[in-house]
CSV table of C-alpha atoms in Angstrom, one decimal:
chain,number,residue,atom,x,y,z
A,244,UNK,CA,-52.9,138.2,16.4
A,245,UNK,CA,-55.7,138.2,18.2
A,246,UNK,CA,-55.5,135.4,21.0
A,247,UNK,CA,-57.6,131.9,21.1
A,248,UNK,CA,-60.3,132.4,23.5
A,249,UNK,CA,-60.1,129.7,26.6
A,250,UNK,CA,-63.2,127.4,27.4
A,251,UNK,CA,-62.9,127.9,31.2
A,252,UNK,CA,-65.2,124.2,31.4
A,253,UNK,CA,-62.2,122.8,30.0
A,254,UNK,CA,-59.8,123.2,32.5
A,255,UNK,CA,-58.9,120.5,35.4
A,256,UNK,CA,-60.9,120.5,38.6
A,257,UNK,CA,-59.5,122.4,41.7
A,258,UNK,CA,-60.7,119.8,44.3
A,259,UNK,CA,-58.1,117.4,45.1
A,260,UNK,CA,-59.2,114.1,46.7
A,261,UNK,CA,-56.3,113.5,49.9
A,262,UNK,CA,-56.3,110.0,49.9
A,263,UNK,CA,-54.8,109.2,53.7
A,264,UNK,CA,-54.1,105.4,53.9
A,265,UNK,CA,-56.0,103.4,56.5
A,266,UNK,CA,-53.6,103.5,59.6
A,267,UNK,CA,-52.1,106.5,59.1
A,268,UNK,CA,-52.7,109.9,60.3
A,269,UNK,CA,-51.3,112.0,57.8
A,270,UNK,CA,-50.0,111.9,53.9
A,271,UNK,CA,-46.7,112.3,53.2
A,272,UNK,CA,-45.4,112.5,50.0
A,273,UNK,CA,-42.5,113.9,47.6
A,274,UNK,CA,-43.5,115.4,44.2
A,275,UNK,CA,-42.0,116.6,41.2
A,276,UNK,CA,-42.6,119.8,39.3
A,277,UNK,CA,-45.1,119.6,37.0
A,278,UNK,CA,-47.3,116.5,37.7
A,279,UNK,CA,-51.2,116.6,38.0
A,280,UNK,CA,-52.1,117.7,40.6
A,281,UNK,CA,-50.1,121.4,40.5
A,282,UNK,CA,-53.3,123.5,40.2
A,283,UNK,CA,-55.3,125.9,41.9
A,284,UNK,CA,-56.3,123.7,44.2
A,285,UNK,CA,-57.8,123.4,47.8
A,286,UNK,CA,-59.4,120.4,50.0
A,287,UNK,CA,-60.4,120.4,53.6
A,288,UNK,CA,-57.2,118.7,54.9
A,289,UNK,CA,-54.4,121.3,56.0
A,290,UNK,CA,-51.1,120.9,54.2
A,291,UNK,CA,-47.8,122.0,55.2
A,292,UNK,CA,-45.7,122.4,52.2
A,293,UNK,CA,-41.3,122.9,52.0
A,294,UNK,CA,-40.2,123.6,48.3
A,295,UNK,CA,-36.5,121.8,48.6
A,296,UNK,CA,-35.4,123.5,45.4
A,297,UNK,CA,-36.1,126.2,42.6
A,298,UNK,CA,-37.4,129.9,42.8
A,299,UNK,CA,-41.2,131.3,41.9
A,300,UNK,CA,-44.4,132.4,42.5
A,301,UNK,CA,-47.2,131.2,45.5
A,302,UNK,CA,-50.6,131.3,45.9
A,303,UNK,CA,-52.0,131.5,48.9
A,304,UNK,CA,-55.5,132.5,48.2
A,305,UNK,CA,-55.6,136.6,47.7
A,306,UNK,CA,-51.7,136.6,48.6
A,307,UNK,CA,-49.3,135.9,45.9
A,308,UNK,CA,-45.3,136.2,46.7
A,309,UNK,CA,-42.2,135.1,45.6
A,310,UNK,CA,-40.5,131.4,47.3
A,311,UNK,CA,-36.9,130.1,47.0
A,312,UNK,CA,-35.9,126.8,48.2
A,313,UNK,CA,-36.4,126.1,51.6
A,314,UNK,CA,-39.6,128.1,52.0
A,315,UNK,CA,-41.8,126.3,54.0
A,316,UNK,CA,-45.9,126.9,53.8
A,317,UNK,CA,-49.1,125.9,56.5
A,318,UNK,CA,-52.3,125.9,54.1
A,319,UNK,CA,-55.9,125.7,56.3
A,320,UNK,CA,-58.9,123.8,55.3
A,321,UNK,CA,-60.0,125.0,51.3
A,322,UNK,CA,-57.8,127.3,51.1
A,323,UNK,CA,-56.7,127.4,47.6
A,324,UNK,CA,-53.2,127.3,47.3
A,325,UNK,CA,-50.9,126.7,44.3
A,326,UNK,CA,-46.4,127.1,43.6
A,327,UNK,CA,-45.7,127.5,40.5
A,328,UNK,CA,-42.2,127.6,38.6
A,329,UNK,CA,-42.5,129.2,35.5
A,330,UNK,CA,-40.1,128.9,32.3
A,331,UNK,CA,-38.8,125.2,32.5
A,332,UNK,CA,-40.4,124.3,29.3
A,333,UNK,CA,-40.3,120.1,29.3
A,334,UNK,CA,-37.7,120.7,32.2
A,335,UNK,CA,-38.9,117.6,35.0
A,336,UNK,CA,-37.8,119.8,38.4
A,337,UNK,CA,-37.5,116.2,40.4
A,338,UNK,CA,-38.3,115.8,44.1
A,339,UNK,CA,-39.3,120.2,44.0
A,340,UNK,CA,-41.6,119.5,47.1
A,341,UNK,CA,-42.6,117.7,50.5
A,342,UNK,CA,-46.1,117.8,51.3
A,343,UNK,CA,-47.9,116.5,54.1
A,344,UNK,CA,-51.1,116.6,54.7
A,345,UNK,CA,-53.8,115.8,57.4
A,346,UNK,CA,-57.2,116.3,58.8
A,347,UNK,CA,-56.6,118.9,61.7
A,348,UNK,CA,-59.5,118.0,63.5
A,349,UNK,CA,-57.3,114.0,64.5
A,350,UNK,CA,-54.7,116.2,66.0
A,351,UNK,CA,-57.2,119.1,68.2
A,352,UNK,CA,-59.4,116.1,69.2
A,353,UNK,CA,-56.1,114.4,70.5
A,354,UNK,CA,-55.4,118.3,72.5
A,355,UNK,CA,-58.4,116.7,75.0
A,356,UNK,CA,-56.2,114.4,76.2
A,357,UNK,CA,-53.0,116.1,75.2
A,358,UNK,CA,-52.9,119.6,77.0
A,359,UNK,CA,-49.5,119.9,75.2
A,360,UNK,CA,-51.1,120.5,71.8
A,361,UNK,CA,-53.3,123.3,73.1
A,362,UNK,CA,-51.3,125.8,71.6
A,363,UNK,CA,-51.6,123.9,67.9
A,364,UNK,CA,-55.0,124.8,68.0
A,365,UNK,CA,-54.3,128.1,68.3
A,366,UNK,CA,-51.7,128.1,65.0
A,367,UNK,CA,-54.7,126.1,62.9
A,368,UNK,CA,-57.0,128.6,63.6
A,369,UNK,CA,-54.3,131.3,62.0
A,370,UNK,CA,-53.9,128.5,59.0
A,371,UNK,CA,-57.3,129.5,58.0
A,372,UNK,CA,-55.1,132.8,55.9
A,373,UNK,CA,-52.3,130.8,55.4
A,374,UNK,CA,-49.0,131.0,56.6
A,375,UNK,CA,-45.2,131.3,55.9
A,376,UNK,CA,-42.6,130.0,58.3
A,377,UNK,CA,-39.0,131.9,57.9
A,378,UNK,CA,-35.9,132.0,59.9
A,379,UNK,CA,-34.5,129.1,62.3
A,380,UNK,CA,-38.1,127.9,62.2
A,381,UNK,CA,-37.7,127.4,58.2
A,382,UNK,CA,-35.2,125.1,58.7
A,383,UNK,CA,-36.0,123.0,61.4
A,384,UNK,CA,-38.9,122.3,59.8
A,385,UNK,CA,-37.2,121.5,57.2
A,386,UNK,CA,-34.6,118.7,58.7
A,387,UNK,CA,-38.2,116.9,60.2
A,388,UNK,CA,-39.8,116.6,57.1
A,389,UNK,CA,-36.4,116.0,54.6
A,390,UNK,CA,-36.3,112.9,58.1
A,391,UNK,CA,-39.2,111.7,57.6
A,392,UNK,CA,-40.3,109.1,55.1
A,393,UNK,CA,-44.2,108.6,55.1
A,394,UNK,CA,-44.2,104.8,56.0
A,395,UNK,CA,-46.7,105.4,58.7
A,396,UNK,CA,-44.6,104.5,61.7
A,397,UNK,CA,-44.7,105.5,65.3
A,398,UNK,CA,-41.1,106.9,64.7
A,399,UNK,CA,-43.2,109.7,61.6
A,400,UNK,CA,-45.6,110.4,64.1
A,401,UNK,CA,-43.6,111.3,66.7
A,402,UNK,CA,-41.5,113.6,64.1
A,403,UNK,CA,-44.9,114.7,62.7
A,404,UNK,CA,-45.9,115.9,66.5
A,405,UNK,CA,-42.4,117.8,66.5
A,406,UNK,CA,-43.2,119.4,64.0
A,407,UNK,CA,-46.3,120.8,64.6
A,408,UNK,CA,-44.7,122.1,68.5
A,409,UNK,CA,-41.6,123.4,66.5
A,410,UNK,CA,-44.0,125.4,64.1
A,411,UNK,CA,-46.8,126.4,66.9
A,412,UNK,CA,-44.3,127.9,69.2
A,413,UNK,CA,-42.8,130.0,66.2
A,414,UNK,CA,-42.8,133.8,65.7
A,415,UNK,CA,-41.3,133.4,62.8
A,416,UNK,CA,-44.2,133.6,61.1
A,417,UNK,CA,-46.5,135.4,58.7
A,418,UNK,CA,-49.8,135.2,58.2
A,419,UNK,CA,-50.2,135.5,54.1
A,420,UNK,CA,-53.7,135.8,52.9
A,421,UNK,CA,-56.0,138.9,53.4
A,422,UNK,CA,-58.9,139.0,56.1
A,423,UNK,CA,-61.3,140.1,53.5
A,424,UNK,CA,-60.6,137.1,51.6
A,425,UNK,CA,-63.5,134.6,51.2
A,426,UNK,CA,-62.7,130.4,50.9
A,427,UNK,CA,-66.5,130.1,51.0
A,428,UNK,CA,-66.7,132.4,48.0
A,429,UNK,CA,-64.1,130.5,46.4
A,430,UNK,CA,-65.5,127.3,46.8
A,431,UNK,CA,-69.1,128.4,45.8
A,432,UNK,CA,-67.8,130.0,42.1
A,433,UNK,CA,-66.0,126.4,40.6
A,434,UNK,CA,-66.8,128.4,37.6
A,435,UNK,CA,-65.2,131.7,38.5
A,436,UNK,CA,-62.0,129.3,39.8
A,437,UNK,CA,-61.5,127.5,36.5
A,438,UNK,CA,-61.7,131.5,34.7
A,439,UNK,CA,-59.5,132.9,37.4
A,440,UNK,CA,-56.8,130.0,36.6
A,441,UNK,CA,-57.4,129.9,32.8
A,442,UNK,CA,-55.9,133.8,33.2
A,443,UNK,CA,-53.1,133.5,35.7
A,444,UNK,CA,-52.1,129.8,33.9
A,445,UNK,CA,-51.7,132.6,30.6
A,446,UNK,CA,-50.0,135.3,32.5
A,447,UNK,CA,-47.4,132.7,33.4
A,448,UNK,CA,-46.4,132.1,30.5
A,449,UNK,CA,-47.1,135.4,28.8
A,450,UNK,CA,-45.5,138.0,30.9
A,451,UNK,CA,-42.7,138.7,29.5
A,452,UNK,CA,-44.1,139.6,26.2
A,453,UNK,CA,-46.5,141.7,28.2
A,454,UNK,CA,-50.0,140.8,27.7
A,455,UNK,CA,-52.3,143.5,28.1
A,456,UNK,CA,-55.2,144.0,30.1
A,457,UNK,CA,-57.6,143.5,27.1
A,458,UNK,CA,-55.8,140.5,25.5
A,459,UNK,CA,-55.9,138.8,28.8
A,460,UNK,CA,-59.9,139.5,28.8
A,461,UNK,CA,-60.5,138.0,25.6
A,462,UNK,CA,-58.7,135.0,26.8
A,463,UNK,CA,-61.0,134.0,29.0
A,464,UNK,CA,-63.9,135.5,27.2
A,465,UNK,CA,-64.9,138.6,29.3
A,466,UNK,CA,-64.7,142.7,28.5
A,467,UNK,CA,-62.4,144.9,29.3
A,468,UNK,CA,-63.7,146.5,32.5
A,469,UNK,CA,-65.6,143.5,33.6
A,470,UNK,CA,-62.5,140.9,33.5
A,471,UNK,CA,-60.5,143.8,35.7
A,472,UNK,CA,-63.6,144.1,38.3
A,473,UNK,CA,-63.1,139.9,38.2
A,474,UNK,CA,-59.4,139.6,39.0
A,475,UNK,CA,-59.4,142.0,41.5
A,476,UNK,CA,-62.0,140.4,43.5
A,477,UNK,CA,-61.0,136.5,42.9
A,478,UNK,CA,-56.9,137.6,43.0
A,479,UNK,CA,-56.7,140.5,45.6
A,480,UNK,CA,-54.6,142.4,43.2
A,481,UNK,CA,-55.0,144.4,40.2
A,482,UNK,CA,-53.8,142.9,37.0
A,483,UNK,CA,-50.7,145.9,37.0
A,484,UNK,CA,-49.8,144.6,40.7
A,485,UNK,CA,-49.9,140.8,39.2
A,486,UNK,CA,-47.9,142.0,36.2
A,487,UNK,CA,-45.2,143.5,38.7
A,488,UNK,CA,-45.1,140.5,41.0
A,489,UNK,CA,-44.1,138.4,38.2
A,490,UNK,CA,-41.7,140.9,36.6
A,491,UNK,CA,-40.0,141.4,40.0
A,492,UNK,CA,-40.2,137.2,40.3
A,493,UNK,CA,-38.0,137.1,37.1
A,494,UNK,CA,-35.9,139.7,37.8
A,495,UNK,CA,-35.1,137.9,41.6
A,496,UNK,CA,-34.3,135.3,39.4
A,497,UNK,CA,-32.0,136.9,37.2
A,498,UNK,CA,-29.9,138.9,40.0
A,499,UNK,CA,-29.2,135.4,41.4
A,500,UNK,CA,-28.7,132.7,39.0
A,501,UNK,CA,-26.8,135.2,36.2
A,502,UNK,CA,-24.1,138.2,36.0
A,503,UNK,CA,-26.0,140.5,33.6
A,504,UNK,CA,-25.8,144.0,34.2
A,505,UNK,CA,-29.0,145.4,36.3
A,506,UNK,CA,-29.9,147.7,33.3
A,507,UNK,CA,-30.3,144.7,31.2
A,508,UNK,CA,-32.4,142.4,33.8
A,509,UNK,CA,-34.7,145.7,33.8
A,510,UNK,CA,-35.9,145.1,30.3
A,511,UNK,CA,-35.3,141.4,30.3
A,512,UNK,CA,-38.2,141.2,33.4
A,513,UNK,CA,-40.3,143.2,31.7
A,514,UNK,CA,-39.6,146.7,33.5
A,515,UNK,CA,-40.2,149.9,30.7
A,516,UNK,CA,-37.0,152.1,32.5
A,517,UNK,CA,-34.2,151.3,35.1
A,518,UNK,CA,-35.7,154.5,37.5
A,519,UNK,CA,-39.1,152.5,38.2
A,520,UNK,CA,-37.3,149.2,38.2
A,521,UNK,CA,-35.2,150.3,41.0
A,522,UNK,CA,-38.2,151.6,42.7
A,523,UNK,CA,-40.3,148.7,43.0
A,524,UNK,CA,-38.0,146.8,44.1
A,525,UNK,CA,-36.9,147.8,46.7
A,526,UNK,CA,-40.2,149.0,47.6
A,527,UNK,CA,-41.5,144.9,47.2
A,528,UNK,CA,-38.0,143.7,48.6
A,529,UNK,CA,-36.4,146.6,50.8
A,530,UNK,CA,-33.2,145.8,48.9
A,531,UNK,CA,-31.8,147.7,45.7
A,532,UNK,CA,-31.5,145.0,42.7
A,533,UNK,CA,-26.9,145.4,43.6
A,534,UNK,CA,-28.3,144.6,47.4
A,535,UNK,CA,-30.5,141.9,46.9
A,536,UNK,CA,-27.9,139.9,44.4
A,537,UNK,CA,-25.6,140.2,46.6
A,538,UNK,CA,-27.4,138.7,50.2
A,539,UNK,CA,-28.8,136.2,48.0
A,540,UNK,CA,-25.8,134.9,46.6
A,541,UNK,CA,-24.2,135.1,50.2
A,542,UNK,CA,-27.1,133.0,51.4
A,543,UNK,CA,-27.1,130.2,48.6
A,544,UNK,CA,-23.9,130.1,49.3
A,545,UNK,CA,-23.8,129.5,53.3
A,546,UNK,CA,-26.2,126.7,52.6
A,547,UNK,CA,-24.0,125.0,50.4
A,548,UNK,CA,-21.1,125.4,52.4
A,549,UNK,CA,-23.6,124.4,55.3
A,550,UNK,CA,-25.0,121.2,53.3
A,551,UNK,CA,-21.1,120.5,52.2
A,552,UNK,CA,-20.5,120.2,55.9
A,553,UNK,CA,-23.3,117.9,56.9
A,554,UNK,CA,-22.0,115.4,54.2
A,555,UNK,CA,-18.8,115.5,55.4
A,556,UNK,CA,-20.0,115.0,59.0
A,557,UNK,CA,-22.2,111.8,57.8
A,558,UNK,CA,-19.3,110.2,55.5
């Protein structure tokens, strides 16, 4: 059947309005997966974003990657950014996220008269890419934001200042999007952002009945050759290396949360033979699929044991 062509003017907006209340310095929030505003999205405040539970894909402008809970994000100013959790159908994933966010330039003016937050300036001007804290960095950052509670008081601030030292002093770090991508670019084309999401928005929910190249053109109303010229340029990846990043999303997903055989989880995420399955990832991970199910189930399971623990300590 040939596929119902999307109206790319129909889609939501990807400005969001950050609405910081009078007497506060930064927004802090908790949201649930889906609501609103979980689009494409960018604004000129930065955000620092901890996904607290479930698995999937980020966008980061040209960078898209796989997150699991307790990944923790640093967005600059209009960089379009988006996390996305495919598959949960009417599922309401409650509390998935923390998200703060804040106009940089209230915390580098405060550097004049602040020496100590002379070396934040130097991690917002890396924000402008995007970046991805890991390790002991991860989770510190995560115990300040799960502390605090966005009611505005001295006692957030302070925490809010930790965590901007505890992240700025880092090398845990990655920087996620590519030089060569553009924000001005992005921010220009609200047209070419409202295509470009119309086909990823279809992807995620198509892959694993493998959309083609051409189907996915004629979604969003554009040929062949001149929809893969488009994604490449707007994405940063080819359609194939999109197609593989969510294949290798669901089979991550699969390893971890059940015990089918790795031959089956090869042709359940979309892979054609077990050879190139095995391949790719552990090309894209550095683990084999045996490897990788088996440090990930160690790890969820050292948090729990760790979370267990810090209950116990509190009752």
């Amino acid at each position: 059947m040939r596929p119902e062509p999307i109206n790319p003017t129909e889609t939501h907006a990807f400005f969001e309005q950050v609405e910081i209340q009078p007497g506060h310095s930064f927004l802090w929030r908790v949201d649930d997966y889906p609501w609103e505003r979980n689009v494409w999205n960018y604004h000129p405040e930065f955000e620092i974003h901890l996904i607290r539970h479930s698995s999937g894909l980020a966008y980061v402008g040209d960078h898209i990657g796989q997150f699991e809970a307790g990944h923790l994000y640093l967005v600059g100013s209009d960089l379009p950014h988006n996390w996305i959790t495919p598959y949960i159908g009417d599922e309401l994933l409650e509390a998935r996220d923390i998200v703060l966010q804040f106009d940089p330039h209230v915390f580098l003016n405060a550097a004049n008269g602040f020496p100590e937050l002379k070396r934040v300036e130097e991690m917002f001007a890396k924000a402008a890419r995007g970046l991805e804290f890991i390790g002991d960095t991860r989770d510190v950052g995560r115990r300040i934001l799960e502390s605090m509670d966005g009611s505005g008081s001295l006692a957030d601030l302070s925490k809010m200042i930790e965590l901007l030292s505890v992240l700025s002093r880092s090398e845990d770090v990655s920087v996620l999007s590519s030089e060569a991508f553009s924000v001005e670019d992005h921010i220009k084309g609200v047209k070419d952002h409202k295509v470009i999401e119309a086909a990823l928005d279809y992807l995620q929910r198509n892959f694993l009945d493998s959309p083609s190249l051409k189907e996915v053109a004629e979604v969003v109303g554009m040929s062949e050759s001149a929809f893969s010229r488009f994604f490449k340029s707007k994405t940063g990846n080819t359609f194939s290396e999109h197609m593989t990043s969510l294949r290798l999303w669901m089979a991550g997903k699969l390893l971890l949360e059940t015990d089918d055989a790795i031959t089956s989880i090869c042709f359940e995420a979309g892979f054609n033979n077990i050879a190139n399955f095995n391949r790719t990832f552990l090309r894209k991970t550095g683990m084999t699929p045996s490897k990788y199910r088996k440090a990930s189930r160690q790890r969820n399971l050292s948090k729990q044991q760790e979370r267990s623990l810090s209950t116990f300590a509190r009752d």
